[in-house]
Tab-separated table of C-alpha atoms in Angstrom:
chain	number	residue	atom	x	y	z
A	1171	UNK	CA	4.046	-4.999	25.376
A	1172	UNK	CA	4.267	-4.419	21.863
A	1173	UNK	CA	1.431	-4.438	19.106
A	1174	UNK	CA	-0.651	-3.701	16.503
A	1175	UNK	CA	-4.181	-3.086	15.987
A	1176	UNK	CA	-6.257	-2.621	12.873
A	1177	UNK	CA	-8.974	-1.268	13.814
A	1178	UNK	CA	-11.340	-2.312	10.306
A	1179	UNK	CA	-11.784	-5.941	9.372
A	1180	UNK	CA	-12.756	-4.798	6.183
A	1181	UNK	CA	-13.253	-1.965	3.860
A	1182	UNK	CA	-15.625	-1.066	1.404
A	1183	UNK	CA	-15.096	2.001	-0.927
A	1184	UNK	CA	-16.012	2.606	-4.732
A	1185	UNK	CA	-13.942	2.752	-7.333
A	1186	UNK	CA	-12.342	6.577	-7.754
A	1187	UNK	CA	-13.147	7.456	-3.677
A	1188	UNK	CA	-10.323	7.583	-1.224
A	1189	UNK	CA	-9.094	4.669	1.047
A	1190	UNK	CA	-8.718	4.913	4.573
A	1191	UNK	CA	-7.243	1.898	6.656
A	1192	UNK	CA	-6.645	2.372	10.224
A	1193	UNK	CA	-3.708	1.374	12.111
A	1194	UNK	CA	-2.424	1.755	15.705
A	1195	UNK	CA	0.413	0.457	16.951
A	1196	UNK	CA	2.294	0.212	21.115
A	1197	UNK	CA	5.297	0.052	21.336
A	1198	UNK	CA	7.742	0.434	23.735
A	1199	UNK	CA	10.512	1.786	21.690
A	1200	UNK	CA	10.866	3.537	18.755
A	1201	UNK	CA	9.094	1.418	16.198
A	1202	UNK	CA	9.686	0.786	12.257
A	1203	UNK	CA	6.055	0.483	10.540
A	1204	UNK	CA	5.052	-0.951	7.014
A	1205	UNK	CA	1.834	-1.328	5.232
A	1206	UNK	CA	1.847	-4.846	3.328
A	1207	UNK	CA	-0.605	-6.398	0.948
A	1208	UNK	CA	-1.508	-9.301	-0.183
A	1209	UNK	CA	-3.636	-10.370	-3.517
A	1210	UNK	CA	-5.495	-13.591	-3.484
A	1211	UNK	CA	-3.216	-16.282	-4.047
A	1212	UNK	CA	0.270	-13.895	-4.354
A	1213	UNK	CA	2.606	-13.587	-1.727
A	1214	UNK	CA	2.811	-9.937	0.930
A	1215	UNK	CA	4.573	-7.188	-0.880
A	1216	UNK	CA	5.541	-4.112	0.883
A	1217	UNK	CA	3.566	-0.720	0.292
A	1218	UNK	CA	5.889	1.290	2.209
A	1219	UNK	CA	7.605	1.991	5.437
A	1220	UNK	CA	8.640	3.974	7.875
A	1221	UNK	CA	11.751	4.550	9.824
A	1222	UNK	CA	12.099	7.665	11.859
A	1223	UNK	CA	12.428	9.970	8.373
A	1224	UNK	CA	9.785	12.056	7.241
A	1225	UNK	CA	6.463	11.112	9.132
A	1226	UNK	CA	4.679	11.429	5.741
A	1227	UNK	CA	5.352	7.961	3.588
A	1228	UNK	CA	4.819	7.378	0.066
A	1229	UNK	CA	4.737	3.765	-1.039
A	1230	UNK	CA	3.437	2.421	-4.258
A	1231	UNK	CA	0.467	2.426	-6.532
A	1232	UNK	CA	-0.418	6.111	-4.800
A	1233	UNK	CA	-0.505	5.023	-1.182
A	1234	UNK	CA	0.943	6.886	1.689
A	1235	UNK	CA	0.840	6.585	5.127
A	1236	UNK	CA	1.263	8.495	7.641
A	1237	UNK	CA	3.329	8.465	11.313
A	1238	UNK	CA	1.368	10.159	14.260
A	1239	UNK	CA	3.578	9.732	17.342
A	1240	UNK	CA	0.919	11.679	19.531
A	1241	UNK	CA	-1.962	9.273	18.165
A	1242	UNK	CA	0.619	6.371	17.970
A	1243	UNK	CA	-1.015	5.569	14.509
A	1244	UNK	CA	-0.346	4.846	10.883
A	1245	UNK	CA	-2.794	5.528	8.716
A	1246	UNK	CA	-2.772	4.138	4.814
A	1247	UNK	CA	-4.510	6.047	2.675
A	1248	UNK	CA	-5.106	6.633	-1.121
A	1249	UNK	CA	-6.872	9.713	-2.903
A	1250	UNK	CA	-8.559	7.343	-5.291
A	1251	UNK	CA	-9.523	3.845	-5.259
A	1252	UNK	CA	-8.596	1.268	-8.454
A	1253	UNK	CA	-10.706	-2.157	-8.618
A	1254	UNK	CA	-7.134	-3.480	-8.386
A	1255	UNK	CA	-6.380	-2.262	-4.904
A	1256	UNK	CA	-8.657	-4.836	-3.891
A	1257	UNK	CA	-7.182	-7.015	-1.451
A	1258	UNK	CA	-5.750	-7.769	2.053
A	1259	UNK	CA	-4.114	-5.025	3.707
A	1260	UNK	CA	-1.635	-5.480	6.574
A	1261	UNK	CA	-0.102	-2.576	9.365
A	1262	UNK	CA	3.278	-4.391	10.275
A	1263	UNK	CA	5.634	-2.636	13.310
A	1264	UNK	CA	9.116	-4.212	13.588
A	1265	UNK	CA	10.638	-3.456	17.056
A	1266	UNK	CA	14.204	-2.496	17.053
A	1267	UNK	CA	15.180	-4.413	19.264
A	1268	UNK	CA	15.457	-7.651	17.017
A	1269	UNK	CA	15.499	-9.196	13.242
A	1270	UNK	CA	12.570	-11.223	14.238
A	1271	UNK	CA	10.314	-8.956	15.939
A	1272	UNK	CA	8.024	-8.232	13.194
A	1273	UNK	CA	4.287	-8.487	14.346
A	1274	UNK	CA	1.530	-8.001	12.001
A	1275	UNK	CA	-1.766	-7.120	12.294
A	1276	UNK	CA	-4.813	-8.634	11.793
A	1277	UNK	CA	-5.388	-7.235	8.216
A	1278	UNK	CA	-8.171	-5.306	6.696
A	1279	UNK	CA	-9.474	-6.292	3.959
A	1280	UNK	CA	-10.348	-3.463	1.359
A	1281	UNK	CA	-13.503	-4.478	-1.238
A	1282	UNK	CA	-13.633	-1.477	-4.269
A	1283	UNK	CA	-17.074	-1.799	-5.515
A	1284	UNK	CA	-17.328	-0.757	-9.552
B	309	UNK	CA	12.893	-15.593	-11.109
B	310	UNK	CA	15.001	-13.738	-8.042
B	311	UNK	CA	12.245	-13.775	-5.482
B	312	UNK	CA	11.213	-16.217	-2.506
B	313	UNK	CA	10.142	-19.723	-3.806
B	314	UNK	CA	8.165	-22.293	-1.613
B	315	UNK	CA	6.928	-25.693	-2.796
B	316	UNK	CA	4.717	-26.682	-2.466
B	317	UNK	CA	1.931	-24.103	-3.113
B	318	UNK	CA	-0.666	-26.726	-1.924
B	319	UNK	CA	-0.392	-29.775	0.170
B	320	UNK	CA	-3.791	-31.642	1.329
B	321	UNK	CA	-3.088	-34.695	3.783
B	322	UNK	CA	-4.719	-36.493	6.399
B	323	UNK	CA	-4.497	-36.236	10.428
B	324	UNK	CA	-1.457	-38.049	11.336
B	325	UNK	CA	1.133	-37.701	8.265
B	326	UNK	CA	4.010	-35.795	7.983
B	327	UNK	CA	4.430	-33.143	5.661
B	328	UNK	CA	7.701	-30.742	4.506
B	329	UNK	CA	7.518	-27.599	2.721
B	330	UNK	CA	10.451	-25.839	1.130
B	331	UNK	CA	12.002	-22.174	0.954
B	332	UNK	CA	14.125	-21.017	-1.710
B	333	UNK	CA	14.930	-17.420	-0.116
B	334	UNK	CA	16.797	-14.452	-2.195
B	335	UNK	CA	20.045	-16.011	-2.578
B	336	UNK	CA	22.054	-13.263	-0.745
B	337	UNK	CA	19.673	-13.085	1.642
B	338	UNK	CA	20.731	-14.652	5.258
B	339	UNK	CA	17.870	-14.208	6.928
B	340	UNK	CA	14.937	-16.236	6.708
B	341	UNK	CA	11.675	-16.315	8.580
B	342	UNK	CA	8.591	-18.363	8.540
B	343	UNK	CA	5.371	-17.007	9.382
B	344	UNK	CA	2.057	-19.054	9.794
B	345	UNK	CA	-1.415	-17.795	8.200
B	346	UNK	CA	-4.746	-18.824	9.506
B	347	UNK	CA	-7.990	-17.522	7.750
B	348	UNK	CA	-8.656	-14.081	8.844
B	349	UNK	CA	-5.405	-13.462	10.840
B	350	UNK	CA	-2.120	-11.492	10.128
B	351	UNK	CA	1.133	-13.855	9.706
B	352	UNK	CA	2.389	-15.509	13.122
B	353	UNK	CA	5.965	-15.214	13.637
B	354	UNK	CA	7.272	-19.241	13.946
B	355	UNK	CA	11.041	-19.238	13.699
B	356	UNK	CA	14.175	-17.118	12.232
B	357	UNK	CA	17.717	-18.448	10.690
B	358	UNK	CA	20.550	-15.955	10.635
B	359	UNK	CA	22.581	-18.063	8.092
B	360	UNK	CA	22.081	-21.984	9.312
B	361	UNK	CA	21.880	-20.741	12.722
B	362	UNK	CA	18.251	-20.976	13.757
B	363	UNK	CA	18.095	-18.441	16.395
B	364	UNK	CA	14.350	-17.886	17.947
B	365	UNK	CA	11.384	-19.926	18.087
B	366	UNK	CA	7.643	-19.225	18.773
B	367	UNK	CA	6.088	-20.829	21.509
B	368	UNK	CA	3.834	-21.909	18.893
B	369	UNK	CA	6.338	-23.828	17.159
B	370	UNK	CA	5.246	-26.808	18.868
B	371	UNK	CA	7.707	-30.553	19.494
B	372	UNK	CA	5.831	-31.784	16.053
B	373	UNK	CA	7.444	-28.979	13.941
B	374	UNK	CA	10.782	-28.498	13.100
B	375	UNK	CA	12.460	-26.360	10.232
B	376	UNK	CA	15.928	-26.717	9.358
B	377	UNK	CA	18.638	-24.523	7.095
B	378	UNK	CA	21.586	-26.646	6.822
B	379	UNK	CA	23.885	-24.643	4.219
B	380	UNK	CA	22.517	-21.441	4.906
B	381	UNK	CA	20.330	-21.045	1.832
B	382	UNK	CA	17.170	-23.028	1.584
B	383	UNK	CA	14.859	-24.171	4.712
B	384	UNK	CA	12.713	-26.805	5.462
B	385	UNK	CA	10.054	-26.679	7.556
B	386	UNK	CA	8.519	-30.172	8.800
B	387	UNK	CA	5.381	-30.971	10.503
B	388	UNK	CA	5.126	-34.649	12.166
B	389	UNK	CA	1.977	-36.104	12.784
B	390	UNK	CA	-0.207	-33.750	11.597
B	391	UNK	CA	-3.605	-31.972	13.267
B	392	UNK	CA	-6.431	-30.598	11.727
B	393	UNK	CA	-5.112	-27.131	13.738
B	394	UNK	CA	-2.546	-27.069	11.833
B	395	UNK	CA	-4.331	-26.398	8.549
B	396	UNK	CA	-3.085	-22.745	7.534
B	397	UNK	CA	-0.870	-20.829	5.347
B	398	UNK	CA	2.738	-21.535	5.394
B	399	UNK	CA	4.893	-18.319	4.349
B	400	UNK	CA	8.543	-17.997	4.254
B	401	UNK	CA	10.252	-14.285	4.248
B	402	UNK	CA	13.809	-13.747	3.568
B	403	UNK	CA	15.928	-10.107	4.501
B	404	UNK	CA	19.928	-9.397	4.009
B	405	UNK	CA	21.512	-7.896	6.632
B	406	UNK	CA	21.969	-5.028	5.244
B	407	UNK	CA	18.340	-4.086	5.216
B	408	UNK	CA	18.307	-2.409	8.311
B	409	UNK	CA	14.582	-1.408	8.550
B	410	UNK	CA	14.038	-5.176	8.113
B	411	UNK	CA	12.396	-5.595	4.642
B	412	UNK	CA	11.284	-9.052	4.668
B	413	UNK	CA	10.303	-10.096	1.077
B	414	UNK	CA	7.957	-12.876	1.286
B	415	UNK	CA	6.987	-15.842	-0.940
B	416	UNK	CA	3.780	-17.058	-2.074
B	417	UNK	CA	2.917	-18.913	0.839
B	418	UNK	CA	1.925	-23.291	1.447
B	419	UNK	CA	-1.364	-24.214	1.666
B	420	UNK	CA	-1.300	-27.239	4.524
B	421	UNK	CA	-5.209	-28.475	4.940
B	422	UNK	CA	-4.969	-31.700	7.110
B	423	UNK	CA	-8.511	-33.566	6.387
């Protein structure tokens, strides 16, 4: 069986701390992971992702994630919070073993207090 | 505008009407997905084209619903007799082939509340 878990509903950091949102994913083959987000009212756009290259993943607006094979995890993290990054976060694995297998998470939601 | 359109962006109706919502995807995308949203969850895989050819559906992609893609560019999804369950997000996500770790860019998302 194949899935994802988020392991925070939500998130609460202040503005200028670091972000941590947990992700752990099973998978019976070698997954492809992504970090989307979604603003109120806007549609998901992709952080970043990762497909077998360097375990170490920059995306945009300064977040990176990480691949832990041992851990199975995928941590997204950020040194320093913006009030912008507030929003719904979501760990996405995409099996490779078809276009449509694309399971999501149950999201995190990330509140930056001023 | 070159992204993923979907009209509408909100559609309130009552138990028992149909209702269709639209997807505009990136026009050389061939791939196109819809994904249902309920408050608090992660997007629900429904159903996939590959060009017109609709080739998976979720088990929760129930006899009332039915999406079509009939030239290969935009889709229609259709809900028939409507049920207060089915109040949720509507999201469409288009990929091209050639974006082979499966980059789905989505749109904005339908807002279906049946009253």
């Amino acid at each position: 069986a194949q899935s994802v878990t988020q392991l925070d509903s939500h998130v609460s950091v202040s503005e200028g701390t670091p972000v941590l949102l947990r992700c752990n994913y099973s998978s019976s083959y070698s997954p492809s992971l992504f970090w989307y987000v979604q603003h109120p009212n806007k549609g998901l756009q992709l952080l970043l992702k990762y497909t077998s290259a360097a375990t170490l993943v920059k995306g945009i607006n300064g977040f990176e994630a990480e691949f832990k094979k041992s851990e199975t995890s995928f941590h997204l993290t950020k040194p320093s919070a913006h009030m912008s990054d507030a929003a719904e976060y979501f760990c996405v694995v995409r099996l490779d073993t078809g276009g449509f297998k694309t399971i999501f998470g149950a999201g995190t939601r990330l509140f930056v207090k001023a | 505008d070159t992204g993923v359109s979907q009209d509408p962006r909100h559609k309130i109706t009552k138990r028992g009407q149909n209702v269709t919502f639209r997807c505009d995807p990136i026009s050389e995308h061939n791939r196109l997905y819809w994904y249902r949203q309920t408050l608090g969850q992660g997007p629900e895989f429904l159903t996939y084209f590959q060009n017109e050819a609709q080739l998976e559906k979720s088990r929760l992609l129930s006899d009332r619903f039915s999406a079509e893609r009939p030239k290969g560019s935009f889709s229609t999804l259709e809900i028939q007799r409507t049920e207060q369950g089915d109040s949720a997000m509507y999201l469409c996500a288009s990929r091209a082939d050639s974006s082979g770790a499966n980059v789905l860019t989505f749109g904005a998302g339908s807002r279906l509340t049946v009253l």
